[in-house]
Coordinates of C-alpha atoms in Angstrom, one line a residue:
Chain A
X77 CA 0.1 -0.1 0.1
X78 CA 2.0 3.1 -1.4
X79 CA -0.4 5.6 -0.8
X80 CA -0.8 4.6 3.0
X81 CA 3.0 5.6 3.9
X82 CA 2.6 9.0 2.8
X83 CA -0.2 9.9 5.1
X84 CA 0.5 12.6 8.0
X85 CA -1.0 11.4 11.0
X86 CA -1.8 14.6 13.3
X87 CA -0.2 14.3 16.7
X88 CA -0.3 16.0 20.0
X89 CA 2.3 18.8 20.5
X90 CA 5.5 18.2 22.1
X91 CA 5.7 18.0 26.0
X92 CA 1.5 17.3 25.4
X93 CA -1.5 19.7 25.5
X94 CA -1.8 22.3 28.3
X95 CA -3.8 21.3 31.5
X96 CA -7.6 22.1 31.1
X97 CA -8.2 25.0 34.3
X98 CA -11.3 23.5 35.6
X99 CA -10.8 24.6 39.1
X100 CA -13.5 27.1 40.7
X101 CA -12.7 31.0 40.4
X102 CA -13.8 33.1 43.7
X103 CA -14.5 36.7 43.5
X104 CA -12.3 38.9 45.4
X105 CA -14.4 39.8 48.4
X106 CA -15.5 43.3 49.5
X107 CA -14.8 43.0 52.7
X108 CA -14.6 40.3 55.5
X109 CA -17.6 38.8 56.6
X110 CA -17.7 40.1 59.9
X111 CA -17.5 43.5 58.7
X112 CA -20.4 42.9 56.3
X113 CA -22.7 41.4 59.1
X114 CA -21.5 44.1 61.4
X115 CA -22.5 47.2 58.6
X116 CA -25.8 45.7 58.0
X117 CA -26.7 45.6 61.8
X118 CA -25.7 48.8 62.3
X119 CA -27.3 50.4 59.3
X120 CA -30.5 48.6 60.2
X121 CA -30.4 49.8 63.7
X122 CA -30.2 53.1 62.8
X123 CA -33.1 52.8 60.2
X124 CA -35.1 51.3 62.9
X125 CA -34.4 54.1 65.5
X126 CA -35.4 56.6 62.5
X127 CA -38.4 54.9 61.8
X128 CA -39.8 55.1 65.5
X129 CA -38.8 58.6 65.5
X130 CA -40.8 59.3 62.3
X131 CA -43.6 57.2 63.6
X132 CA -43.7 59.1 67.0
X133 CA -44.2 62.3 65.1
X134 CA -46.6 61.0 62.5
X135 CA -48.6 59.9 65.8
X136 CA -48.6 63.5 66.9
X137 CA -50.0 65.2 63.9
X138 CA -52.7 62.6 64.1
X139 CA -53.5 63.4 67.5
X140 CA -53.3 67.0 66.7
X141 CA -55.2 66.6 63.6
X142 CA -58.0 64.6 65.9
X143 CA -58.2 66.7 68.8
X144 CA -58.8 70.1 66.3
X145 CA -61.8 68.1 64.9
X146 CA -63.1 67.3 68.0
X147 CA -63.1 70.8 69.3
X148 CA -64.6 72.1 66.1
X149 CA -67.6 69.7 65.8
X150 CA -69.7 71.5 67.9
X151 CA -69.1 74.7 66.3
X152 CA -70.3 72.9 62.6
X153 CA -73.0 71.1 64.5
X154 CA -74.2 74.4 65.8
X155 CA -74.1 76.0 62.7
X156 CA -75.7 73.4 60.6
X157 CA -78.5 73.3 63.0
X158 CA -78.8 77.5 62.7
X159 CA -78.6 76.8 59.1
X160 CA -81.6 74.6 59.4
X161 CA -84.0 76.9 61.4
X162 CA -83.0 79.8 58.9
X163 CA -84.1 77.7 56.1
X164 CA -87.6 76.5 57.6
X165 CA -88.1 80.6 58.3
X166 CA -87.2 81.1 54.6
X167 CA -89.5 78.2 53.8
X168 CA -92.3 79.5 56.1
X169 CA -92.0 82.8 54.3
X170 CA -92.1 81.3 50.6
X171 CA -95.2 79.3 51.7
X172 CA -96.9 82.5 52.9
X173 CA -96.2 84.1 49.5
X174 CA -96.7 81.4 47.2
X175 CA -100.2 80.2 49.1
X176 CA -101.7 83.3 49.7
X177 CA -104.1 82.9 47.0
X178 CA -105.5 79.3 47.9
X179 CA -108.5 79.1 49.6
X180 CA -108.3 78.0 53.0
X181 CA -104.9 77.7 53.4
X182 CA -103.0 78.4 56.6
X183 CA -99.4 78.1 56.3
X184 CA -97.8 75.1 58.5
X185 CA -101.1 73.2 58.1
X186 CA -102.9 71.2 55.7
X187 CA -106.0 73.8 54.4
X188 CA -106.3 75.1 58.1
X189 CA -106.1 71.6 59.5
X190 CA -103.1 71.2 61.8
X191 CA -100.5 68.4 61.2
X192 CA -100.4 67.2 64.9
X193 CA -103.3 67.7 66.8
X194 CA -102.0 66.7 70.3
X195 CA -99.0 68.7 69.7
X196 CA -98.2 72.5 70.8
X197 CA -98.5 75.3 68.5
X198 CA -95.1 76.4 69.3
X199 CA -93.5 73.3 69.0
X200 CA -91.2 72.2 66.0
X201 CA -92.5 70.1 63.6
X202 CA -89.5 68.8 61.9
X203 CA -90.4 68.1 57.8
X204 CA -89.1 65.8 55.9
X205 CA -86.8 65.7 53.1
X206 CA -88.9 66.5 50.3
X207 CA -90.9 68.9 52.4
X208 CA -87.6 70.5 53.2
X209 CA -86.8 71.3 49.3
X210 CA -90.0 71.8 48.1
X211 CA -89.5 75.7 47.2
X212 CA -86.4 74.5 45.5
X213 CA -86.2 72.9 41.7
X214 CA -87.0 69.7 41.5
X215 CA -83.8 68.6 40.3
X216 CA -81.7 69.6 43.3
X217 CA -83.6 67.4 45.5
X218 CA -83.0 64.8 42.9
X219 CA -79.4 65.4 42.7
X220 CA -78.7 65.4 46.4
X221 CA -80.9 62.2 47.2
X222 CA -79.7 60.5 44.0
X223 CA -75.8 61.8 44.5
X224 CA -74.3 58.4 43.8
X225 CA -75.4 58.4 40.6
X226 CA -72.8 61.3 39.7
X227 CA -69.9 59.8 41.3
Chain B
X251 CA -114.8 42.9 67.9
X252 CA -111.5 43.9 68.2
X253 CA -109.2 43.6 71.3
X254 CA -106.1 45.9 72.4
X255 CA -104.5 43.1 73.6
X256 CA -104.6 39.2 72.6
X257 CA -107.5 37.4 73.1
X258 CA -105.5 34.2 74.5
X259 CA -102.4 35.6 76.3
X260 CA -99.4 33.1 76.7
X261 CA -96.2 33.3 76.7
X262 CA -95.4 33.5 72.9
X263 CA -97.9 36.9 72.3
X264 CA -95.9 38.1 75.8
X265 CA -92.6 37.5 73.4
X266 CA -93.8 38.3 70.2
X267 CA -96.0 41.6 70.8
X268 CA -93.2 44.4 72.0
X269 CA -91.4 43.2 68.1
X270 CA -93.5 45.5 66.1
X271 CA -93.3 48.7 68.0
X272 CA -92.2 52.2 67.5
X273 CA -90.4 52.5 70.8
X274 CA -86.8 51.3 68.9
X275 CA -87.4 54.5 66.9
X276 CA -86.5 58.2 67.8
X277 CA -89.3 60.0 65.7
X278 CA -92.9 58.0 67.2
X279 CA -91.8 56.7 70.1
X280 CA -93.4 59.4 72.2
X281 CA -96.9 59.5 70.2
X282 CA -96.8 55.6 70.1
X283 CA -96.4 56.0 74.1
X284 CA -98.8 58.8 74.9
X285 CA -101.6 56.4 72.8
X286 CA -100.9 53.4 74.3
X287 CA -101.1 55.0 78.1
X288 CA -104.4 56.5 76.7
X289 CA -105.8 53.2 75.7
X290 CA -104.9 51.9 79.2
X291 CA -106.1 54.4 81.1
X292 CA -109.6 53.8 79.0
X293 CA -109.8 50.5 78.0
X294 CA -112.2 49.1 75.4
X295 CA -114.2 50.3 73.8
X296 CA -114.2 54.1 75.5
X297 CA -110.3 54.7 74.7
X298 CA -111.2 54.1 70.8
X299 CA -113.0 57.5 71.4
X300 CA -111.3 59.6 73.7
X301 CA -107.8 58.6 72.3
X302 CA -108.6 59.4 68.4
X303 CA -106.4 62.7 68.5
X304 CA -103.2 60.2 69.9
X305 CA -104.2 57.8 67.3
X306 CA -104.7 60.3 64.4
X307 CA -101.3 62.0 65.8
X308 CA -99.6 58.3 65.6
X309 CA -100.4 57.7 62.1
X310 CA -99.5 60.7 60.9
X311 CA -96.3 60.6 62.8
X312 CA -95.5 56.9 60.9
X313 CA -97.2 57.9 57.1
X314 CA -96.5 61.7 57.0
X315 CA -99.5 61.6 55.1
X316 CA -100.6 65.1 56.2
X317 CA -97.2 66.5 55.5
X318 CA -97.2 64.9 52.2
X319 CA -100.4 66.2 51.2
X320 CA -99.0 69.8 52.0
X321 CA -95.9 69.2 50.0
X322 CA -98.2 68.3 47.2
X323 CA -100.7 71.0 47.3
X324 CA -97.8 73.3 47.3
X325 CA -96.6 71.8 43.9
X326 CA -99.9 71.9 42.6
X327 CA -100.1 75.3 43.4
X328 CA -96.6 75.9 41.6
X329 CA -97.3 74.1 38.9
X330 CA -100.7 75.9 38.1
X331 CA -99.1 79.1 38.3
X332 CA -98.1 80.8 35.0
X333 CA -94.5 81.5 36.0
X334 CA -93.5 79.5 38.8
X335 CA -91.0 80.8 40.9
X336 CA -88.2 79.2 42.7
X337 CA -86.2 79.7 45.8
X338 CA -82.3 79.2 45.9
X339 CA -82.0 75.4 46.8
X340 CA -81.2 75.0 50.5
X341 CA -77.6 75.1 51.9
X342 CA -75.8 71.1 52.1
X343 CA -75.7 69.0 55.1
X344 CA -77.9 71.4 57.0
X345 CA -81.0 69.0 57.1

């Protein structure tokens, strides 16, 4: 076989192949583990302390806010009651003006018939919602009763 | 023939009688109490005549019949007018 003698066999280089590096390579540590844990504990502790300070401050703000609301509630209630009575007076005057041509009508009664028979005349008879809004345009009452439709 | 108290009184009527009353409410509790005191004082059938005003007041408080008729009359009068005049709406949160 003359042709086979001329073929060059591919052989390893002299001294053999270089060694395969399969050793695990660790990253260079940023700091020692003791220093890292210590830094973590210190930072967290400082953070907790600052959170505590802020929490106390927020509590103070909330107490202040609630106290002012409690202090002002009687005033707001009194204003609402005053407004209610003023509106009742306005309603009475409007009714007198509106119903002056109706025969037999007396203000505050149903054609001269009192609403309550046994209740004293000087006592306040509280109206219902639609009686309270009777002199305003209809849409006002509907809007305020069905306010949730505009949400 | 009508009765103000159960014909045959027993623990069941004692238990279920006060359930349907206006005493748990705010508006009509006084009216109902006055009516019941009057009925208790005069009994049947004299109470039905004497306490008619209390009965009417209690009924009016529960149904607001006259007040709603008043509202209807005012609205009718306003509708009857050629140029109905409306007032400024009441302030909110006052009712």
